[in-house]
Short mmCIF file of C-alpha atoms in Angstrom, two decimals:
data_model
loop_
_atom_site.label_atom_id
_atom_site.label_comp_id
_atom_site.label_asym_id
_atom_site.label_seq_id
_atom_site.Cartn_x
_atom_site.Cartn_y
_atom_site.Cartn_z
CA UNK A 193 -104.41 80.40 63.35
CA UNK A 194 -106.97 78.06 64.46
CA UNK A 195 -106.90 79.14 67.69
CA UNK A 196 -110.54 80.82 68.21
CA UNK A 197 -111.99 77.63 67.03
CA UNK A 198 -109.84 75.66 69.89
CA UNK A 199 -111.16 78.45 72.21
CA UNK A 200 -114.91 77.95 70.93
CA UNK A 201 -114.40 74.17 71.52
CA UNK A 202 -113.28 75.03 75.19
CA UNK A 203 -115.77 77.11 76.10
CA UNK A 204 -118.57 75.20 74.76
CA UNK A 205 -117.32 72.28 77.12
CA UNK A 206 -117.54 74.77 80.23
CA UNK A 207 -121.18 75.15 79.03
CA UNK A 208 -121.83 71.73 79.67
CA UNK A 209 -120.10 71.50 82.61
CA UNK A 210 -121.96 74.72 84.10
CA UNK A 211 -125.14 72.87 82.69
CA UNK A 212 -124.50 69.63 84.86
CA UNK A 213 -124.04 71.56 87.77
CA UNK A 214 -126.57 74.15 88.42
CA UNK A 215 -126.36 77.10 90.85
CA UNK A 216 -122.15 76.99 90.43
CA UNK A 217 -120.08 79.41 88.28
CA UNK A 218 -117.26 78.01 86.74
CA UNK A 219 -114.48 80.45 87.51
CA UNK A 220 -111.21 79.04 85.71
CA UNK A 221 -110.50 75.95 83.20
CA UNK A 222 -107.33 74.19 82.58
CA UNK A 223 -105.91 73.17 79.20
CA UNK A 224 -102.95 70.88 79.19
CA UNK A 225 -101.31 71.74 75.65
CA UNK A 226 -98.63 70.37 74.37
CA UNK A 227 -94.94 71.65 72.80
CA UNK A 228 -96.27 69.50 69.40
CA UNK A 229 -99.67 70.82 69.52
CA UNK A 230 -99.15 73.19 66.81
CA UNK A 231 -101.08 76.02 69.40
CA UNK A 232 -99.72 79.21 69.82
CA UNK A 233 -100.20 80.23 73.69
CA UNK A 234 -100.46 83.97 73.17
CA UNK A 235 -102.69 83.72 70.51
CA UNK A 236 -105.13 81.42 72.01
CA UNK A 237 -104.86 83.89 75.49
CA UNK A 238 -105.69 86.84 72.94
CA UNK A 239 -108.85 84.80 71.56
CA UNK A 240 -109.80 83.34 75.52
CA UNK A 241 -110.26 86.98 76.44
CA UNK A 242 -111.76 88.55 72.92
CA UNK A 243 -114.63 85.03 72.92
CA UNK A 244 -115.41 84.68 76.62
CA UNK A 245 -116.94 87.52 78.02
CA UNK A 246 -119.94 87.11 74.47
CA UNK A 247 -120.01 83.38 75.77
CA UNK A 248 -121.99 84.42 79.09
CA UNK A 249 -117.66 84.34 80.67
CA UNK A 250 -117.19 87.28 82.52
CA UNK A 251 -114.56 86.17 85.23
CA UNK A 252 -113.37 82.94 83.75
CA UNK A 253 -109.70 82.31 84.27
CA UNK A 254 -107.55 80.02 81.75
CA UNK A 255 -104.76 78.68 83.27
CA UNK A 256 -102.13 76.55 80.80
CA UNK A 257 -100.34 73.38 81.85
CA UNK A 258 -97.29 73.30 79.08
CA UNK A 259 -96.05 70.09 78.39
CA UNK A 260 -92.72 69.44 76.80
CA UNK A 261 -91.98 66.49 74.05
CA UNK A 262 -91.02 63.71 75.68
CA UNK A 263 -89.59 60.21 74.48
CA UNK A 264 -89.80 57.14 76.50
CA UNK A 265 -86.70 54.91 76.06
CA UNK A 266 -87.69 50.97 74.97
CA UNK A 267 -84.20 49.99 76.59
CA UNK A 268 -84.11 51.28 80.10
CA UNK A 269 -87.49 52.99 80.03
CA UNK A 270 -86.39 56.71 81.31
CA UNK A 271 -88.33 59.44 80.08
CA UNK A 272 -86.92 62.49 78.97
CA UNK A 273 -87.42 66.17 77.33
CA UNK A 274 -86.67 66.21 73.53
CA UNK A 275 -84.69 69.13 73.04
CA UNK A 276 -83.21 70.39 69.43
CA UNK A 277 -85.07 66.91 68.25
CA UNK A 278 -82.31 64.84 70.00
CA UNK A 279 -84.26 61.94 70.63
CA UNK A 280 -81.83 59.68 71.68
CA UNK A 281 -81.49 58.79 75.57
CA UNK A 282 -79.53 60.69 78.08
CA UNK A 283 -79.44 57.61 80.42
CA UNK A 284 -78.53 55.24 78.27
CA UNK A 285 -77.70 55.97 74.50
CA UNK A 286 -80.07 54.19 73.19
CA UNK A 287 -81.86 55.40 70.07
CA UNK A 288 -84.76 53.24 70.19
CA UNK A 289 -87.30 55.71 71.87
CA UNK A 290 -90.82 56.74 71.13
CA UNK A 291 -92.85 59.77 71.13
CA UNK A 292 -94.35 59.58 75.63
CA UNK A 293 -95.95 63.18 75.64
CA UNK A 294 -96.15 66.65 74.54
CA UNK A 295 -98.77 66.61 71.72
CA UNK A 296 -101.63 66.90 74.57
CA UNK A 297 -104.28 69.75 73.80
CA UNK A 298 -106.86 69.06 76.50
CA UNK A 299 -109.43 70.87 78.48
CA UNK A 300 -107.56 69.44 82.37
CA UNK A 301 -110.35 70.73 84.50
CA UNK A 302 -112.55 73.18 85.68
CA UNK A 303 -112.97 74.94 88.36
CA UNK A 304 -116.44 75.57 90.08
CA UNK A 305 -117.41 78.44 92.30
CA UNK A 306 -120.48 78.02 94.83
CA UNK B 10 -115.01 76.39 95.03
CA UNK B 11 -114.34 72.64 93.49
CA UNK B 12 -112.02 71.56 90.74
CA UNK B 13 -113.75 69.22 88.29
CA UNK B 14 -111.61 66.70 86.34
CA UNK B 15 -112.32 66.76 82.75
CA UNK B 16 -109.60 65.30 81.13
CA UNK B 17 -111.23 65.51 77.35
CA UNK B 18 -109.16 66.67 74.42
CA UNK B 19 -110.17 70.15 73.34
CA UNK B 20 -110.97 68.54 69.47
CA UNK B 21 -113.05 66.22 70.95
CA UNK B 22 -116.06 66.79 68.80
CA UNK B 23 -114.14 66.26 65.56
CA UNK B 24 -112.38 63.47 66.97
CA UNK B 25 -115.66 61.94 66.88
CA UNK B 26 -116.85 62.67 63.84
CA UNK B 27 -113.29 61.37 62.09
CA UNK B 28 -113.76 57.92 64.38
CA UNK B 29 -117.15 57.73 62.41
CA UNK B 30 -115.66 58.34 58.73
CA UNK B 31 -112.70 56.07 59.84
CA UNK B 32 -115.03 53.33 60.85
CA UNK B 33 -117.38 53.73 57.62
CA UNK B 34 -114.02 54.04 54.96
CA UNK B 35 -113.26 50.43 56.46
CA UNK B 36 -116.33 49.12 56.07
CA UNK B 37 -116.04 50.68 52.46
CA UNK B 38 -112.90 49.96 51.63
CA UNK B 39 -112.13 53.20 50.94
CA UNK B 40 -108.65 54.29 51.39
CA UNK B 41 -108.24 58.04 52.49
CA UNK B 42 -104.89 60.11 52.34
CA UNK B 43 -105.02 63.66 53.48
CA UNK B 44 -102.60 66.09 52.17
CA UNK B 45 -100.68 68.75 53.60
CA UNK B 46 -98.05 71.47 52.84
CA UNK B 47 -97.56 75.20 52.87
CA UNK B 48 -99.17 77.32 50.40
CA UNK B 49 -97.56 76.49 47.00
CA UNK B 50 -95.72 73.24 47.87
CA UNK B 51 -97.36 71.63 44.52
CA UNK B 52 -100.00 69.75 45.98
CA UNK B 53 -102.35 70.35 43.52
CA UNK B 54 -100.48 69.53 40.43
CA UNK B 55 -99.23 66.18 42.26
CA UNK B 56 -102.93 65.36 42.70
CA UNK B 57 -103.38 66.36 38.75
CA UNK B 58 -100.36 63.74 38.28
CA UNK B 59 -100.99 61.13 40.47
CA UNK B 60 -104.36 60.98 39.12
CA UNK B 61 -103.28 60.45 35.48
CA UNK B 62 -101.34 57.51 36.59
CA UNK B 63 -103.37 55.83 38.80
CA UNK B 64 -104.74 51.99 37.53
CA UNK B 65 -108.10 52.09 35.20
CA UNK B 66 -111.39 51.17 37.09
CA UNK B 67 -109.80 52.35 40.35
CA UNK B 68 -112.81 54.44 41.93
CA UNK B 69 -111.07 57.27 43.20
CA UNK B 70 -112.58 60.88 44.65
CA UNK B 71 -110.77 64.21 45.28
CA UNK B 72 -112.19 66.32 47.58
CA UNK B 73 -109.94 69.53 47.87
CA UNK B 74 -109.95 72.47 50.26
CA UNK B 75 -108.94 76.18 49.97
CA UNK B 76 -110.32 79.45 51.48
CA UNK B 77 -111.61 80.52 48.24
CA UNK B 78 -112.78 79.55 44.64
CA UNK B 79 -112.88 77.02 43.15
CA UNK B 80 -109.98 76.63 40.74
CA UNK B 81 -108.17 73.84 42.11
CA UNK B 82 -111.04 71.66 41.87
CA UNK B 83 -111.66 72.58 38.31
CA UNK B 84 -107.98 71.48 37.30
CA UNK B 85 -108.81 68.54 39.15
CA UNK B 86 -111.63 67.49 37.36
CA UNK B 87 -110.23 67.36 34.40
CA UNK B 88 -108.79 63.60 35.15
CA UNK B 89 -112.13 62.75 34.83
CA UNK B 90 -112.95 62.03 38.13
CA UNK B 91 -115.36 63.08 41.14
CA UNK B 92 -114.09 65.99 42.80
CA UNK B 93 -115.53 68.69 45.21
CA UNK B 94 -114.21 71.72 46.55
CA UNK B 95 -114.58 72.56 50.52
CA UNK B 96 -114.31 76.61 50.23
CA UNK B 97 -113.68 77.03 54.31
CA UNK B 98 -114.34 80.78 53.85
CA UNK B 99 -111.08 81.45 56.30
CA UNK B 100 -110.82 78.65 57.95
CA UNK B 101 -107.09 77.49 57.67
CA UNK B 102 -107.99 73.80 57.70
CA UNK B 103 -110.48 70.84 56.89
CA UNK B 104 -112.38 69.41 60.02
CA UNK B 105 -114.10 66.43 60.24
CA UNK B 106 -117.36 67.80 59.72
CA UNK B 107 -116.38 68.96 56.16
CA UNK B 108 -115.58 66.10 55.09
CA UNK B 109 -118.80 64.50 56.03
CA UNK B 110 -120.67 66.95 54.53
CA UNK B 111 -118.48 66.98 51.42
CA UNK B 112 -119.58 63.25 51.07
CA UNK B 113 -122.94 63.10 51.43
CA UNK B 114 -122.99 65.09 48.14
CA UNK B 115 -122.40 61.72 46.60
CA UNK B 116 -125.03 59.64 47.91
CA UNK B 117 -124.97 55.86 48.02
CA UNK B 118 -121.64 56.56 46.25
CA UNK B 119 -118.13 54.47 47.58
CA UNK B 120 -114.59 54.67 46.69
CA UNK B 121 -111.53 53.03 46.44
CA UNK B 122 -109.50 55.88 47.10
CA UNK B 123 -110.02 59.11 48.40
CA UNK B 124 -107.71 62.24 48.40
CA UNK B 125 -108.07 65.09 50.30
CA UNK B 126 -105.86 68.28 49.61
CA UNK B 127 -106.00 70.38 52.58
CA UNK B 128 -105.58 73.98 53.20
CA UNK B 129 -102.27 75.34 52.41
CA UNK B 130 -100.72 74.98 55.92
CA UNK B 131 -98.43 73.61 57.70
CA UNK B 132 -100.13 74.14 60.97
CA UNK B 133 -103.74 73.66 61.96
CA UNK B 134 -104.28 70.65 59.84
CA UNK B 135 -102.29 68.73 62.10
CA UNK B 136 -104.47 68.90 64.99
CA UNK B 137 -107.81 68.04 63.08
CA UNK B 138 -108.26 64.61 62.30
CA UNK B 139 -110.53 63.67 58.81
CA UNK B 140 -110.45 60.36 59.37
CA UNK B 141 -107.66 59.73 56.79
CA UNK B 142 -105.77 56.45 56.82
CA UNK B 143 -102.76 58.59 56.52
CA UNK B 144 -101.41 61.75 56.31
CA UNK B 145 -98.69 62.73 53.56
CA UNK B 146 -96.83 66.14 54.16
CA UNK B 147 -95.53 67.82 50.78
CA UNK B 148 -92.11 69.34 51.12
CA UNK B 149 -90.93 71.69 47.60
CA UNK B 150 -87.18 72.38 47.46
CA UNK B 151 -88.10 76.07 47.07
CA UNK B 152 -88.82 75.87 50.51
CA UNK B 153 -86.10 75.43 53.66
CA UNK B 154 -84.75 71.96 54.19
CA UNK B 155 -85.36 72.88 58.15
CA UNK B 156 -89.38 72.91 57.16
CA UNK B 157 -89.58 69.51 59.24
CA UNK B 158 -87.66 70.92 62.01
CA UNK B 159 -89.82 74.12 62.27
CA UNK B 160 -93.27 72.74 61.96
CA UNK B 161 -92.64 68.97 63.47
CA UNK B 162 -95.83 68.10 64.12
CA UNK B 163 -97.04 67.93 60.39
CA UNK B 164 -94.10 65.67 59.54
CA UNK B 165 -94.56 63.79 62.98
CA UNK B 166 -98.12 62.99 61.75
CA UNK B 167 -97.33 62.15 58.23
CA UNK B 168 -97.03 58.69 56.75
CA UNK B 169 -94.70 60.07 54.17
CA UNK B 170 -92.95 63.38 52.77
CA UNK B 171 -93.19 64.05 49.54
CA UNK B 172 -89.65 66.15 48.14
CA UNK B 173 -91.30 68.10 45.43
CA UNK B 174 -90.07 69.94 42.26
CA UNK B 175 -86.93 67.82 42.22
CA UNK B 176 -86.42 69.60 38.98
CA UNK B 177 -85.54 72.89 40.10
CA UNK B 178 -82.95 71.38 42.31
CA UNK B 179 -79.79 72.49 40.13
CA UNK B 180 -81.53 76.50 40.36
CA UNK B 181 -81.86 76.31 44.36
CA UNK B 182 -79.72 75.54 47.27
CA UNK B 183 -81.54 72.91 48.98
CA UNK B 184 -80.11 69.99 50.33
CA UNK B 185 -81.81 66.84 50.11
CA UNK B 186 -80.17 64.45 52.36
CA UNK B 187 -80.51 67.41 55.20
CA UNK B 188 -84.25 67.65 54.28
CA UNK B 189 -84.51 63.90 54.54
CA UNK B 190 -82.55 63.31 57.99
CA UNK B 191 -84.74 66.39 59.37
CA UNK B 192 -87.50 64.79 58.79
CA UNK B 193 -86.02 61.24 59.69
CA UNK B 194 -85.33 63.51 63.16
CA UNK B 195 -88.76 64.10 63.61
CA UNK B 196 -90.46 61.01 62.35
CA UNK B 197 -87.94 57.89 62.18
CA UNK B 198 -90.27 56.10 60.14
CA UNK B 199 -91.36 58.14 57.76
CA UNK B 200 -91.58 57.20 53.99
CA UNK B 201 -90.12 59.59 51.68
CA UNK B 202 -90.42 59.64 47.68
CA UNK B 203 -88.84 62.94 45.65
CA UNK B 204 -90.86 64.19 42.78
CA UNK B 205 -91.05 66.51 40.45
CA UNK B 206 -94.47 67.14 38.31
CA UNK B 207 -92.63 68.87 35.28
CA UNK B 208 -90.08 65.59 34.79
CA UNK B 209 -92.23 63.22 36.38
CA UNK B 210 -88.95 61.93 38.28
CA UNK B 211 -90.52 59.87 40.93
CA UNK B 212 -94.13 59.82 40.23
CA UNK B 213 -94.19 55.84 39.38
CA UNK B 214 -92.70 55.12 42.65
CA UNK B 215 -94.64 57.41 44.39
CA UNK B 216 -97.79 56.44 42.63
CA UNK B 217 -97.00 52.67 43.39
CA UNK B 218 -96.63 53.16 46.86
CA UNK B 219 -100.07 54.85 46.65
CA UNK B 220 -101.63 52.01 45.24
CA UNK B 221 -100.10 49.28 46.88
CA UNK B 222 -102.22 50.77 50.01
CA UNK B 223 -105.24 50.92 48.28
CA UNK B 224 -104.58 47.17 47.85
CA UNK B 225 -103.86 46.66 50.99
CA UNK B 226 -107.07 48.21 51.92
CA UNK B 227 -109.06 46.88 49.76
CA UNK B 228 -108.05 43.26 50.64
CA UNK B 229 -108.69 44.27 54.57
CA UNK B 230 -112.06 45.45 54.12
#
């Protein structure tokens, strides 16, 4: 639902980057979003497309870099997908393991043409 | 063509405006506990309750939000105390900035305790930070016991869950101990007090918990 503001947020930081570097077009950004981000991808694509062409975005790309939940174990330190909220580790059955990714909802990088 | 590192979170812009109100309720002393739930979880009526029970003299502020009118802030104020209402006009959550400008309504004014009722939703308030000390997620038991297992990033963020309505539990099939190890799933830590507005089972615990961080807080300050 709060999607088009996240989308607002990204393209306003490709307006600074296109500001710092005159004469280039940025042509694609990269979000790194996580499973716990509370982001819904298809919805954010929908608002990308609907907001960037009125931003001054006529060929920008978005490309997504999904990111699992993932728990770091504090006994053998192996890192591993949380799936069905099992957090406990495959490796070693340990249950003492903490949150090690998969909230992320970043703006990765952008790409610049010449 | 050249590929720029950015490496900034997309909220970056409210995460710097909550790092500001963080920094400024510590130098007040103000504790601030941000509230969260679907749509008719009972959030305002706990509010209404917890505020009858908290100590005399405590300085406390409600600020609450809602897409429209103004209602919940009137049954607020009728504890007496300073409350606002943040009408987002759509917007499914509080951000930052709201907050801020929510505050400067009460110049030179500082609290002991702050509460902020968010937007019904489980959702989008997660990802926008207000600068709360903590967050408390509101769970009814007319909802699913799976709630924390469906939206686990609200529970994840929360300090504690809050079972509400306890008193309809004999009318509805929800289970409490599988509501409580969902949420245990999700967050291992996470405090959790059952309540019910209409018995007041659970309030004084609830409530003591409550001020026992505004203690805390004010001590650290």
């Amino acid at each position: 639902m709060h999607e088009m503001g996240i989308v607002s947020s990204v393209l306003d930081a490709v307006h600074r980057v296109a500001e710092k570097n005159p004469g280039r077009r940025p042509s694609k950004v990269g979000l790194r979003i996580g499973e716990w981000a509370g982001v819904d991808l298809e919805s954010l694509r929908f608002c990308f497309d609907a907001l960037a062409p009125s931003e001054g975005f006529r060929d920008l790309d978005l490309e997504i870099d999904y990111r699992y939940r993932q728990n770091r174990c504090q006994r053998c330190g192996l890192e591993f997908r949380v799936k069905d909220y099992e957090i406990q580790c495959p490796s070693c059955l340990s249950d003492n393991t903490i949150p090690a990714g998969g909230e992320e909802l970043d703006i990765a990088w952008v790409e610049l043409q010449e | 063509m050249e590929r720029l590192e950015i490496r900034q979170k997309v909220l970056n812009e409210n995460d710097r405006v909550a790092a500001a109100l963080r920094q400024r309720f510590a130098e007040q002393g103000t504790a601030v506990f941000n509230f969260i739930s679907s749509p008719g979880s009972g959030k305002t009526m706990l509010l209404e309750r917890t505020l009858e029970r908290l100590p005399l003299g405590m300085n406390v502020a409600v600020l609450t939000g809602d897409i429209q009118t103004d209602n919940d802030a009137r049954r607020l104020a009728r504890a007496g105390y300073p409350v606002q209402q943040i009408t987002t006009a759509g917007a499914c959550h509080l951000d930052a900035r709201m907050i801020e400008r929510a505050l400067a309504n009460w110049p030179g004014e500082e609290f002991d305790l702050l509460l902020i009722e968010n937007v019904g939703n489980l959702v989008c308030p997660t990802s926008y930070d207000l600068g709360e000390q903590a967050k408390i997620a509101v769970l009814s038991v007319t909802e699913g016991e799976d709630k924390p297992l469906k939206y686990p990033s609200a529970f994840f963020k929360s300090s504690a869950m809050i079972l509400n309505k306890t008193d309809l539990l004999p009318w509805v099939p929800f289970d409490c101990k599988a509501a409580r190890a969902n949420a245990r799933a999700i967050h291992p830590e996470i405090e959790i007090f059952e309540t019910s507005c209409t018995s007041q089972q659970g309030l004084a615990e609830w409530c003591e918990w409550l001020v026992a961080k505004v203690d805390a807080r004010c001590v650290a300050a």
